[in-house]
Coordinates of C-alpha atoms in Angstrom, one line a residue:
X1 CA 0.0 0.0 0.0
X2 CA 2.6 2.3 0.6
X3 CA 3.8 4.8 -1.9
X4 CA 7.3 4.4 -2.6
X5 CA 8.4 7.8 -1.3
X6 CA 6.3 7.1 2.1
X7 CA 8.3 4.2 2.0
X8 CA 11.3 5.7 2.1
X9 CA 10.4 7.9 4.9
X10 CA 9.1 5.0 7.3
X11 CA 12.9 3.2 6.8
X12 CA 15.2 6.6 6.6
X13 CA 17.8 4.7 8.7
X14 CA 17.8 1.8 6.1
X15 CA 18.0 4.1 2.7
X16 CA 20.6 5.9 4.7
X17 CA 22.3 2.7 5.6
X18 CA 22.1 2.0 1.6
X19 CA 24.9 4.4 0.9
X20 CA 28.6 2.9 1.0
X21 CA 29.0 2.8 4.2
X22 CA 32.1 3.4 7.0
X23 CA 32.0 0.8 9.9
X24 CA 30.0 3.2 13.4
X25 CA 32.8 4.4 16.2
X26 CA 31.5 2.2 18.9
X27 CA 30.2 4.6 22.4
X28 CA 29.0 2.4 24.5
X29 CA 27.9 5.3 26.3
X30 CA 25.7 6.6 23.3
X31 CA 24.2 3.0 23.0
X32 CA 23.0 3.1 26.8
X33 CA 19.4 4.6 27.8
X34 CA 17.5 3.5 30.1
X35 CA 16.3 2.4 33.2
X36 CA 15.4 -0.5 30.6
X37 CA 12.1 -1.8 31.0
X38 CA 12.4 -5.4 32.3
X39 CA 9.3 -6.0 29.6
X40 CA 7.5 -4.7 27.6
X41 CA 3.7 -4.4 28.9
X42 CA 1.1 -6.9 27.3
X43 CA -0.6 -4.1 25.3
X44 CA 2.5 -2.7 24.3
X45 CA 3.1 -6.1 22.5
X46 CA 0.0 -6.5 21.0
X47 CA 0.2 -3.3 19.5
X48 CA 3.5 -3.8 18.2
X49 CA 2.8 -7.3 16.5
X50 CA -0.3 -5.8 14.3
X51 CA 0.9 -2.4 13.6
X52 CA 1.1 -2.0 9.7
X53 CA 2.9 1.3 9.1
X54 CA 1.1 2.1 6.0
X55 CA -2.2 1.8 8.0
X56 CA -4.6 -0.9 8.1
X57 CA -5.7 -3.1 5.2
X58 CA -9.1 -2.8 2.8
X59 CA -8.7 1.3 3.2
X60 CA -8.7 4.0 0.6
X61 CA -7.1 7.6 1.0
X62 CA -5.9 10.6 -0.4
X63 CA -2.1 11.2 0.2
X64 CA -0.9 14.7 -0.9
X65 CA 2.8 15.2 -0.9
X66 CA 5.0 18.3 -0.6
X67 CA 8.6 19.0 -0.2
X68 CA 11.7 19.1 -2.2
X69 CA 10.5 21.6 -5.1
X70 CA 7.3 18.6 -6.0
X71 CA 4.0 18.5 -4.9
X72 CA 1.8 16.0 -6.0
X73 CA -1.6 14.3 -4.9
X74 CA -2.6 10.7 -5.4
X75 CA -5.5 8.5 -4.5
X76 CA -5.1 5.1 -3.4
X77 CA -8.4 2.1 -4.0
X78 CA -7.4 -1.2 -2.5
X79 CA -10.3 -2.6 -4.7
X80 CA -8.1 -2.4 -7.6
X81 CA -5.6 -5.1 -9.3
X82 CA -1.8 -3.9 -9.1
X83 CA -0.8 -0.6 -10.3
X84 CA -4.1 0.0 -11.1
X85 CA -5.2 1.0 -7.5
X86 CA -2.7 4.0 -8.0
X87 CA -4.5 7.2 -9.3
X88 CA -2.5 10.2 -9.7
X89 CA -4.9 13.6 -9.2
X90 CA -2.3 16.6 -9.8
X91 CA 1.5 16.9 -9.8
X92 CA 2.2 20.5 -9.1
X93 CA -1.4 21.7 -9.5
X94 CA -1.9 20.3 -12.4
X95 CA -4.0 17.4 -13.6
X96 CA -2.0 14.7 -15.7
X97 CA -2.3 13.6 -19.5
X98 CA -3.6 10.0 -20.4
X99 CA 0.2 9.4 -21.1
X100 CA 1.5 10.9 -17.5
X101 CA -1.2 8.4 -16.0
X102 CA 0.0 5.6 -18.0
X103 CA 4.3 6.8 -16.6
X104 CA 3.0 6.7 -13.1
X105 CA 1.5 3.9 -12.8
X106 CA 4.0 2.1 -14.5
X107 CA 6.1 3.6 -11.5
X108 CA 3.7 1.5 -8.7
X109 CA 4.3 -1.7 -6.9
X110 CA 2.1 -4.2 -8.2
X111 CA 1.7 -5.8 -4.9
X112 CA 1.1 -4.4 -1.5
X113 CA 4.6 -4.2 0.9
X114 CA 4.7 -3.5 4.0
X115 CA 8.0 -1.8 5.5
X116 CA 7.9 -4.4 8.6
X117 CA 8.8 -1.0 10.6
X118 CA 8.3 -2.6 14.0
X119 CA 10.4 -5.5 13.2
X120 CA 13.1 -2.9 13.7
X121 CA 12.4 -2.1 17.4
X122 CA 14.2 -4.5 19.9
X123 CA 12.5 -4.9 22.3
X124 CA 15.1 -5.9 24.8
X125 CA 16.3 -2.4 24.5
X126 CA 13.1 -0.6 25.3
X127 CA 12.4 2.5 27.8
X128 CA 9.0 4.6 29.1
X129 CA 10.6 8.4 28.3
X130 CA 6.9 10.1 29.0
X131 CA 3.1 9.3 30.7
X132 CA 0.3 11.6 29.8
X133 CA -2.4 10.6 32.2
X134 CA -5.0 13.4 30.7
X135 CA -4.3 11.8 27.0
X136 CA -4.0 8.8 28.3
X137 CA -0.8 7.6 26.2
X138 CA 2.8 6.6 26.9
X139 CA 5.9 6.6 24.9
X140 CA 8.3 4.4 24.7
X141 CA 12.0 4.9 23.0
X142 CA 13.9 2.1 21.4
X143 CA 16.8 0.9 20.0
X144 CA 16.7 -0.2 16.1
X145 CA 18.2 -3.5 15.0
X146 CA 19.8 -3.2 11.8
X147 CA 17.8 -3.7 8.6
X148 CA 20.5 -5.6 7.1
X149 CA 24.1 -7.1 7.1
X150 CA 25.3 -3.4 5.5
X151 CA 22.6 -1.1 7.7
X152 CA 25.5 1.5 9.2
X153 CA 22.4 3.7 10.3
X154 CA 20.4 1.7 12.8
X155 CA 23.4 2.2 15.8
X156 CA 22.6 5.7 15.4
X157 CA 19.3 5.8 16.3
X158 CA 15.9 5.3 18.1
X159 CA 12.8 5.0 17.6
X160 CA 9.7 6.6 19.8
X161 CA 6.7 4.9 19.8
X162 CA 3.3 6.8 21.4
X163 CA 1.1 4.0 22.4
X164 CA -3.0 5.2 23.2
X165 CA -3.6 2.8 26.2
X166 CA -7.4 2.8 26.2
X167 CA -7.3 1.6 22.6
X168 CA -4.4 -0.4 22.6
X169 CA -3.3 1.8 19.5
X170 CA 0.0 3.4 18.3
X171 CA -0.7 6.6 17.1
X172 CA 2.4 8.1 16.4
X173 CA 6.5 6.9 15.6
X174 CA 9.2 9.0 15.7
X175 CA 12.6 7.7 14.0
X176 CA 15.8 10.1 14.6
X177 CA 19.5 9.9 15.0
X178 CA 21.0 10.8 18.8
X179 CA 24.0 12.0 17.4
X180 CA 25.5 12.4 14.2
X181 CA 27.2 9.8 11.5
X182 CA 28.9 9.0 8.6
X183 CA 27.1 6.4 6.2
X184 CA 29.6 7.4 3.6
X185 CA 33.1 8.8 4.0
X186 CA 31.8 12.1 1.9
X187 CA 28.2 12.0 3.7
X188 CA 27.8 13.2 7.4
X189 CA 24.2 13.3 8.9
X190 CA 23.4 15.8 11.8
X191 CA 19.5 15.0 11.2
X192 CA 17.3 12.7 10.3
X193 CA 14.0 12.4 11.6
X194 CA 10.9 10.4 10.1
X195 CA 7.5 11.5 11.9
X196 CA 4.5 8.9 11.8
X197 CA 0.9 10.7 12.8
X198 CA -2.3 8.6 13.2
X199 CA -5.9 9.3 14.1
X200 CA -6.6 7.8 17.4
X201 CA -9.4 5.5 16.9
X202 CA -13.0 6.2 17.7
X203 CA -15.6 3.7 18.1
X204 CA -13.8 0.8 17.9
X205 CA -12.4 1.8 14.7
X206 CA -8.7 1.4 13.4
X207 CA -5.9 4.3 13.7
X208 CA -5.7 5.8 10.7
X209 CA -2.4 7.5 9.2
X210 CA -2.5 11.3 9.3
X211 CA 1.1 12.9 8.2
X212 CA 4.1 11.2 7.5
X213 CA 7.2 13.6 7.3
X214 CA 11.0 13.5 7.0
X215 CA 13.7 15.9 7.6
X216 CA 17.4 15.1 6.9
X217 CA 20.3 17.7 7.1
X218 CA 23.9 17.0 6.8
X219 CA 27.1 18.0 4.5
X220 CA 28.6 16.5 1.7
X221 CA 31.8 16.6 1.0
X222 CA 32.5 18.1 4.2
X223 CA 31.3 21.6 3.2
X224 CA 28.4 21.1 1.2
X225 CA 25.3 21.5 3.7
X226 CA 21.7 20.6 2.5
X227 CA 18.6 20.1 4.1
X228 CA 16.0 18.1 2.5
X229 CA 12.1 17.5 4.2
X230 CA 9.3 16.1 2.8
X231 CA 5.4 16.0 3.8
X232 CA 2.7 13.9 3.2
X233 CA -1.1 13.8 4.4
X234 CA -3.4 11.5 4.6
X235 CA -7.3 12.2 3.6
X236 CA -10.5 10.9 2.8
X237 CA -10.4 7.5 4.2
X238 CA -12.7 4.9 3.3
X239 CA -13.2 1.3 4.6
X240 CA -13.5 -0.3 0.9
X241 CA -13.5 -3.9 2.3
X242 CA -16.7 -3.3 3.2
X243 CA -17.5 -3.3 -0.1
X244 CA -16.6 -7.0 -0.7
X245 CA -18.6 -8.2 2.1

């Protein structure tokens, strides 16, 4: 389900990681937080074992995307076969050409891929950083385990899960570095910071994605600074399996 740029923002440590990479400096003292949680709680797991970082299956949105000079809106029908469940609406205000439909959809996944984002936390490395008893949430940081044999990223960073306790539902994940790195000898990354926003759920209902965003600032070359961020919203959600019962 998830567009391929959304993708990339939900594993920013991993298409960093993707780079030629230099081997971490190992600080032990950087790779400790804590008190650790001797556990996770029950609902905690639960959570953690169904969440689908796209959002749940069978349900069509909107997702308008911003950022980086593009902006471009898109609709999304699970009822459709492959590509085809891909409409593109506008790119930069503008409503595409039979051809430009026919380019971007040649551009989608034919099959729905989830970014198994929570197979990343480990949970042996967990910690409660905040409680708000008035929202009735509590976030817990972790450490990432690497997304692959070459991931030079994931030692660099945590991940903050907000978990909504009277609906057992995660409605927001933070990704971001604690302190800078080098995933390539002429790339150093001060930033980067993926931001996952969902609805919290009402009657019994699933939580629905909201905002994604991504922000990553560094230098290349060791003088060369840039910043890139980029946006997307979710809208219009509809429960379309519904339609197939």
């Amino acid at each position: 389900m998830l567009h391929r740029r959304l993708a990339s923002l939900l594993l920013s440590a991993a298409l960093l990681a993707a780079l030629p990479a230099c081997a971490p400096r190992h600080d032990p003292a950087a790779e400790s937080f804590g008190p650790l949680l001797a556990s996770l709680p029950p609902e905690l797991h639960a959570a953690l074992d169904t969440f689908r970082a796209e959002g749940p299956r069978g349900w069509a949105f909107t997702q308008t995307t911003s950022g980086e000079g593009k902006d471009r809106v898109e609709r999304y029908d699970p009822i459709g076969r492959g590509a085809a469940r891909w409409t593109l609406l506008l790119e930069n205000g503008v409503a595409p050409t039979e051809a430009e439909q026919k380019r971007y959809r040649d551009t989608r996944p034919p099959l729905d891929s989830s970014a198994q984002l929570a197979a990343q936390f480990d949970r042996e490395r967990a910690a409660l950083v905040e409680e708000d008893a008035d929202a009735g949430t509590a976030t817990y940081e972790f450490a990432l385990k690497p997304a692959s044999e070459t991931d030079r990223a994931a030692a660099h960073m945590r991940a903050r899960v907000t978990l909504h306790r009277p609906t057992g539902a995660i409605v927001r994940v933070e990704l971001f570095n604690f302190r800078p790195f080098k995933p390539a000898s002429s790339l150093t990354i001060h930033e980067a910071r993926t931001t996952l926003v969902y609805a919290t759920p009402v009657e019994g209902g699933p939580a629905l994605p909201l905002e994604s965003s991504m922000l990553v600032r560094g230098e290349r070359f060791w003088f060369r600074a840039f910043e890139q961020s980029v946006t997307s919203k979710f809208t219009d959600h509809e429960n379309r399996a519904r339609r197939r019962e």
